[in-house]
PDB file of C-alpha atoms in Angstrom:
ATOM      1  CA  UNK A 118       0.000   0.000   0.000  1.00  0.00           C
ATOM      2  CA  UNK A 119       2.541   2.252   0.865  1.00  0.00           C
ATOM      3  CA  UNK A 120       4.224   2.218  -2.878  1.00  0.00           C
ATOM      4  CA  UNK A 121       1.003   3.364  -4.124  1.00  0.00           C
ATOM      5  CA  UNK A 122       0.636   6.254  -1.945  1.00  0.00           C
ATOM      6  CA  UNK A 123       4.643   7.118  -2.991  1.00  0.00           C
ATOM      7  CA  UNK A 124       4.013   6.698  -6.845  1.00  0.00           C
ATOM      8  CA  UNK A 125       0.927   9.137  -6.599  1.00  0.00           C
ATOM      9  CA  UNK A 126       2.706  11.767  -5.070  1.00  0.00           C
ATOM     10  CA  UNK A 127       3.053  15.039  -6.922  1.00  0.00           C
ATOM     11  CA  UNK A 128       6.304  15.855  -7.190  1.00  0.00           C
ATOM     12  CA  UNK A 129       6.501  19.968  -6.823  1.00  0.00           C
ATOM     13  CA  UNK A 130       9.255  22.188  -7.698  1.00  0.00           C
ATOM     14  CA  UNK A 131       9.215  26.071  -7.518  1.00  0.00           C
ATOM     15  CA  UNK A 132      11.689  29.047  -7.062  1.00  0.00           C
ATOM     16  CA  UNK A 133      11.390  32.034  -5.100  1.00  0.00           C
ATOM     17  CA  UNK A 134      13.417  35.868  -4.877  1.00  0.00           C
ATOM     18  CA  UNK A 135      13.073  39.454  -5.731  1.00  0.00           C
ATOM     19  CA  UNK A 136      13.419  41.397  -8.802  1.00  0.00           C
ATOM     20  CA  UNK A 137      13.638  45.599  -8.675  1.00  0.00           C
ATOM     21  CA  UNK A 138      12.824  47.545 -11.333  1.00  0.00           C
ATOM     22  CA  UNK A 139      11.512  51.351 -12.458  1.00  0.00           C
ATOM     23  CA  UNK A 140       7.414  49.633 -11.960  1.00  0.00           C
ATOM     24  CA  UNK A 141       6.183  53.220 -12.383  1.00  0.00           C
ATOM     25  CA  UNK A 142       8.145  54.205 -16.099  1.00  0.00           C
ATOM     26  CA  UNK A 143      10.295  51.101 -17.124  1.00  0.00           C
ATOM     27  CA  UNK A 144       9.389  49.047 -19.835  1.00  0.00           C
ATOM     28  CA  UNK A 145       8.292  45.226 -19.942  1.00  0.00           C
ATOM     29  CA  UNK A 146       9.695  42.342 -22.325  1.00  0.00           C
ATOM     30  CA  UNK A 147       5.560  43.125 -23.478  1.00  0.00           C
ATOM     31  CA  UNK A 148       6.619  47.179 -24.367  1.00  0.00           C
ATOM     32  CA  UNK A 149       4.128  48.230 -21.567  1.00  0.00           C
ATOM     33  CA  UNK A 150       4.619  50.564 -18.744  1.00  0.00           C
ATOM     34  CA  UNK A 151       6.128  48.663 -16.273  1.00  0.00           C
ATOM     35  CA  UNK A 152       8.607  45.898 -15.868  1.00  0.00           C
ATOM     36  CA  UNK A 153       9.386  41.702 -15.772  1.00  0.00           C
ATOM     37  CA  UNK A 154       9.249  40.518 -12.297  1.00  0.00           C
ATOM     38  CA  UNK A 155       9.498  36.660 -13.059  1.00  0.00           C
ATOM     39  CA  UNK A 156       9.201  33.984 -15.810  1.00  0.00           C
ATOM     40  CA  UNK A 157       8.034  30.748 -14.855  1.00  0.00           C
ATOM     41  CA  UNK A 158       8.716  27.411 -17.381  1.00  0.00           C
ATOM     42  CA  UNK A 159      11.324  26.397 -19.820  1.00  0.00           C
ATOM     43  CA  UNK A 160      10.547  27.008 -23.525  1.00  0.00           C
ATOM     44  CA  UNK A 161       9.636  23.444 -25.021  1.00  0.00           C
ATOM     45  CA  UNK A 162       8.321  22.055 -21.974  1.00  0.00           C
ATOM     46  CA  UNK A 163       4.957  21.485 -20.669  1.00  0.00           C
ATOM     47  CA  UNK A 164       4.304  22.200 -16.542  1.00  0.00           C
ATOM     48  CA  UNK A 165       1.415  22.828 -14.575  1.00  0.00           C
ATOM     49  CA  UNK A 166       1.930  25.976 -12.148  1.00  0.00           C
ATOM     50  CA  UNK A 167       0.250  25.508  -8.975  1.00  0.00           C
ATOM     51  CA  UNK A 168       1.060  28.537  -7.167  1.00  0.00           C
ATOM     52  CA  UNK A 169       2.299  32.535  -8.207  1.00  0.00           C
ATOM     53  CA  UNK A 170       2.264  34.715  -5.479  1.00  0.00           C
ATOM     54  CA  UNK A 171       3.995  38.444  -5.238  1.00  0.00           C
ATOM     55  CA  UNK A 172       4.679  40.659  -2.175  1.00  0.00           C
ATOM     56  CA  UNK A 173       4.003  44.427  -2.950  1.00  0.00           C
ATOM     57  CA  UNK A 174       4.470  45.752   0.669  1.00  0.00           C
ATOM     58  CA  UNK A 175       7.918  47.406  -0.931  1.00  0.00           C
ATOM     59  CA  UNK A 176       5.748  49.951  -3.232  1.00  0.00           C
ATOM     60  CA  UNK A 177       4.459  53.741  -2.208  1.00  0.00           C
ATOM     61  CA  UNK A 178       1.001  53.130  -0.018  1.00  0.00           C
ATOM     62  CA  UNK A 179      -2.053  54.123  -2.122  1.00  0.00           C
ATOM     63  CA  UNK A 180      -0.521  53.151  -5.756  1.00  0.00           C
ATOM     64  CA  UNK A 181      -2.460  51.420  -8.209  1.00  0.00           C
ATOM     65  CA  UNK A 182      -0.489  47.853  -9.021  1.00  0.00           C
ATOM     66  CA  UNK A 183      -1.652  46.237 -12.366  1.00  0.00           C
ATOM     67  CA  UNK A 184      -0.536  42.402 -12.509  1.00  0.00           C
ATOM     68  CA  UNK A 185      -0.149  41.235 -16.415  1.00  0.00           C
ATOM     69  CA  UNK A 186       0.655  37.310 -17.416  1.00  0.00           C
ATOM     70  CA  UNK A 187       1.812  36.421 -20.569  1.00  0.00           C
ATOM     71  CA  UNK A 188       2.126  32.883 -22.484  1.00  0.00           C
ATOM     72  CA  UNK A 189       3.008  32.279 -25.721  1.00  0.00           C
ATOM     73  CA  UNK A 190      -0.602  30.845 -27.919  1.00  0.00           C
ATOM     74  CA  UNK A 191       1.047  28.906 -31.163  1.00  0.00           C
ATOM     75  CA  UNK A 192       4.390  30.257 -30.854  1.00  0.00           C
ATOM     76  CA  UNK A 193       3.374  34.419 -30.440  1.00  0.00           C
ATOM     77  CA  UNK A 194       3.372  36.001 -26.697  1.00  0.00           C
ATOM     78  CA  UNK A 195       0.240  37.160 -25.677  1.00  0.00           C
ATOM     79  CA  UNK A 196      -1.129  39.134 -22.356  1.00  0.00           C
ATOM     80  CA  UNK A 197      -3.631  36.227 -20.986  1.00  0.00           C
ATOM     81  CA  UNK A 198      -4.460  38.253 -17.631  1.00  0.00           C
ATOM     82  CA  UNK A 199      -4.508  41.037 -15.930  1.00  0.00           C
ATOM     83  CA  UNK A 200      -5.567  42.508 -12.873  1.00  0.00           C
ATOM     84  CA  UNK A 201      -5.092  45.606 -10.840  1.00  0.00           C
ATOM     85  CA  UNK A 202      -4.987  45.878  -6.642  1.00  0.00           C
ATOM     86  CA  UNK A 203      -4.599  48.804  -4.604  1.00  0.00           C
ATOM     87  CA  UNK A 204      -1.525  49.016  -2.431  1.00  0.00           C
ATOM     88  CA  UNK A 205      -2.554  49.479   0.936  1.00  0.00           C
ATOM     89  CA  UNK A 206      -5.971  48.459   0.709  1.00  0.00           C
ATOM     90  CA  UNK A 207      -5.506  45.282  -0.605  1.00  0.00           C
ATOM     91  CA  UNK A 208      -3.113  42.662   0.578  1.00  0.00           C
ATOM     92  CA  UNK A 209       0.221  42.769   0.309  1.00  0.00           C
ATOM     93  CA  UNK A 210       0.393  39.639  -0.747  1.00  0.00           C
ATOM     94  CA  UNK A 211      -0.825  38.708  -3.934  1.00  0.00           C
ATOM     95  CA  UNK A 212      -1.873  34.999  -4.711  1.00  0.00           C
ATOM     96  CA  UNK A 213      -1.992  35.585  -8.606  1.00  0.00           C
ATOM     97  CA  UNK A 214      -2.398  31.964  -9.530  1.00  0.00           C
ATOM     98  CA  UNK A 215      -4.204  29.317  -7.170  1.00  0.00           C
ATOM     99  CA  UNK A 216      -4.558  26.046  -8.536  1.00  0.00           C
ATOM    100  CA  UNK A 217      -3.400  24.159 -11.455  1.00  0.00           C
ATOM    101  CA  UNK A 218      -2.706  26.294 -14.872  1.00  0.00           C
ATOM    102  CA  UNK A 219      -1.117  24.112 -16.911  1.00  0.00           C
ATOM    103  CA  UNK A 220       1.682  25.842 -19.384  1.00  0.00           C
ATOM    104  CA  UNK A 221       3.307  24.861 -22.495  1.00  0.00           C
ATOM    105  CA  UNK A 222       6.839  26.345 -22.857  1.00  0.00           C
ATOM    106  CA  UNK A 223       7.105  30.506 -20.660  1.00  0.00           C
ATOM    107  CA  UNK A 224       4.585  32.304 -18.408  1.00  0.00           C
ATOM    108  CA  UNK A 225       5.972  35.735 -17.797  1.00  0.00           C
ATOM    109  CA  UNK A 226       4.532  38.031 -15.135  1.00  0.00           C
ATOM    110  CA  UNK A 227       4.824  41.730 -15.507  1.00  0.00           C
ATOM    111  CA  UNK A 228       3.950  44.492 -12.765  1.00  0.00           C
ATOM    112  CA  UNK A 229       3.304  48.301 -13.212  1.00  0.00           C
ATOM    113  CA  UNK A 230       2.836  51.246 -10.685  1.00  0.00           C
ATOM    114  CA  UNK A 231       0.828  54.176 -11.080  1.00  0.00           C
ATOM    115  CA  UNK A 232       3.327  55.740  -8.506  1.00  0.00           C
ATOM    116  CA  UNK A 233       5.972  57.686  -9.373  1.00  0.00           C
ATOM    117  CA  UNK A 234       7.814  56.623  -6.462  1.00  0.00           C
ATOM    118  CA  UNK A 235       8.506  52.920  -7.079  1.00  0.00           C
ATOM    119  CA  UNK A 236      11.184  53.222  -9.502  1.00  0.00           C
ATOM    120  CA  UNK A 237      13.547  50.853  -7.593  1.00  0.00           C
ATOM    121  CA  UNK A 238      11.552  48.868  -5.469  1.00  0.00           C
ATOM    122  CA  UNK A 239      11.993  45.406  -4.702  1.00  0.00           C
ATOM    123  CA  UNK A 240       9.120  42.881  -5.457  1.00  0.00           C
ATOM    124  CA  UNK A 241       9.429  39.445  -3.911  1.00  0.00           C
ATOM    125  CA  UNK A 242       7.821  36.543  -5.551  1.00  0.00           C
ATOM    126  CA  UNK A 243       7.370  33.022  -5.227  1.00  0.00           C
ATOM    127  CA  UNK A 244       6.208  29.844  -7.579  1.00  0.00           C
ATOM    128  CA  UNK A 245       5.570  26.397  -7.402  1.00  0.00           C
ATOM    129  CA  UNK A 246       4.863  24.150 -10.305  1.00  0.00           C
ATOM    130  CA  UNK A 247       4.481  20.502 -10.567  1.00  0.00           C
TER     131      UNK A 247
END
């Protein structure tokens, strides 16, 4: 019994750190206000990300945060989501993705500021994929 529990065990794997960037007048991989705060996949391969969550508590209280995800469809990047949350009023922790989204190759997750004032702050950010 116990070798069937073990073989139908997910086996997870995930990354987690901080990327700074000018959120409020830099520009994305997309050309959008903002800038890349982490890709998740390897081109080629198929995943399933369980988890994407971000930690704004670095950026000016009161800004306007707009979360953008982007996966390639046949081959050409496109935005798939967005979403916008109000620093200070809303969490500062951001559970972007909560269950399985499965992936085929990149997911890349851009963040922009309405704040002129987070032009070097420090986003952390964690994944988990199976």
């Amino acid at each position: 019994m116990s070798l069937l529990i073990k073989n139908s065990v997910t086996r997870l794997s995930g990354n987690k750190g901080t990327t700074t960037a000018n959120w409020y007048a830099g520009i994305g991989t997309s050309g959008e206000t903002g800038g890349d705060v982490v890709t998740i996949g390897i081109l080629g391969n198929f995943s399933k990300v369980q988890a994407l969550w971000l930690n704004i508590e670095n950026l000016v209280n009161g800004a306007s945060v707009t979360v953008r995800l982007y996966h390639s469809i046949n081959n050409i990047e496109k935005k798939v989501h967005q979403q916008s949350f109000t620093r200070g009023i809303d969490p500062n922790g951001l559970w972007i993705i909560s269950g399985a989204m499965a992936i085929s190759g990149t997911l890349r997750c851009e963040l922009k500021s309405d704040n002129s004032g987070d032009t070097a702050k420090s986003i952390a950010w964690e994944w988990v994929t199976e």
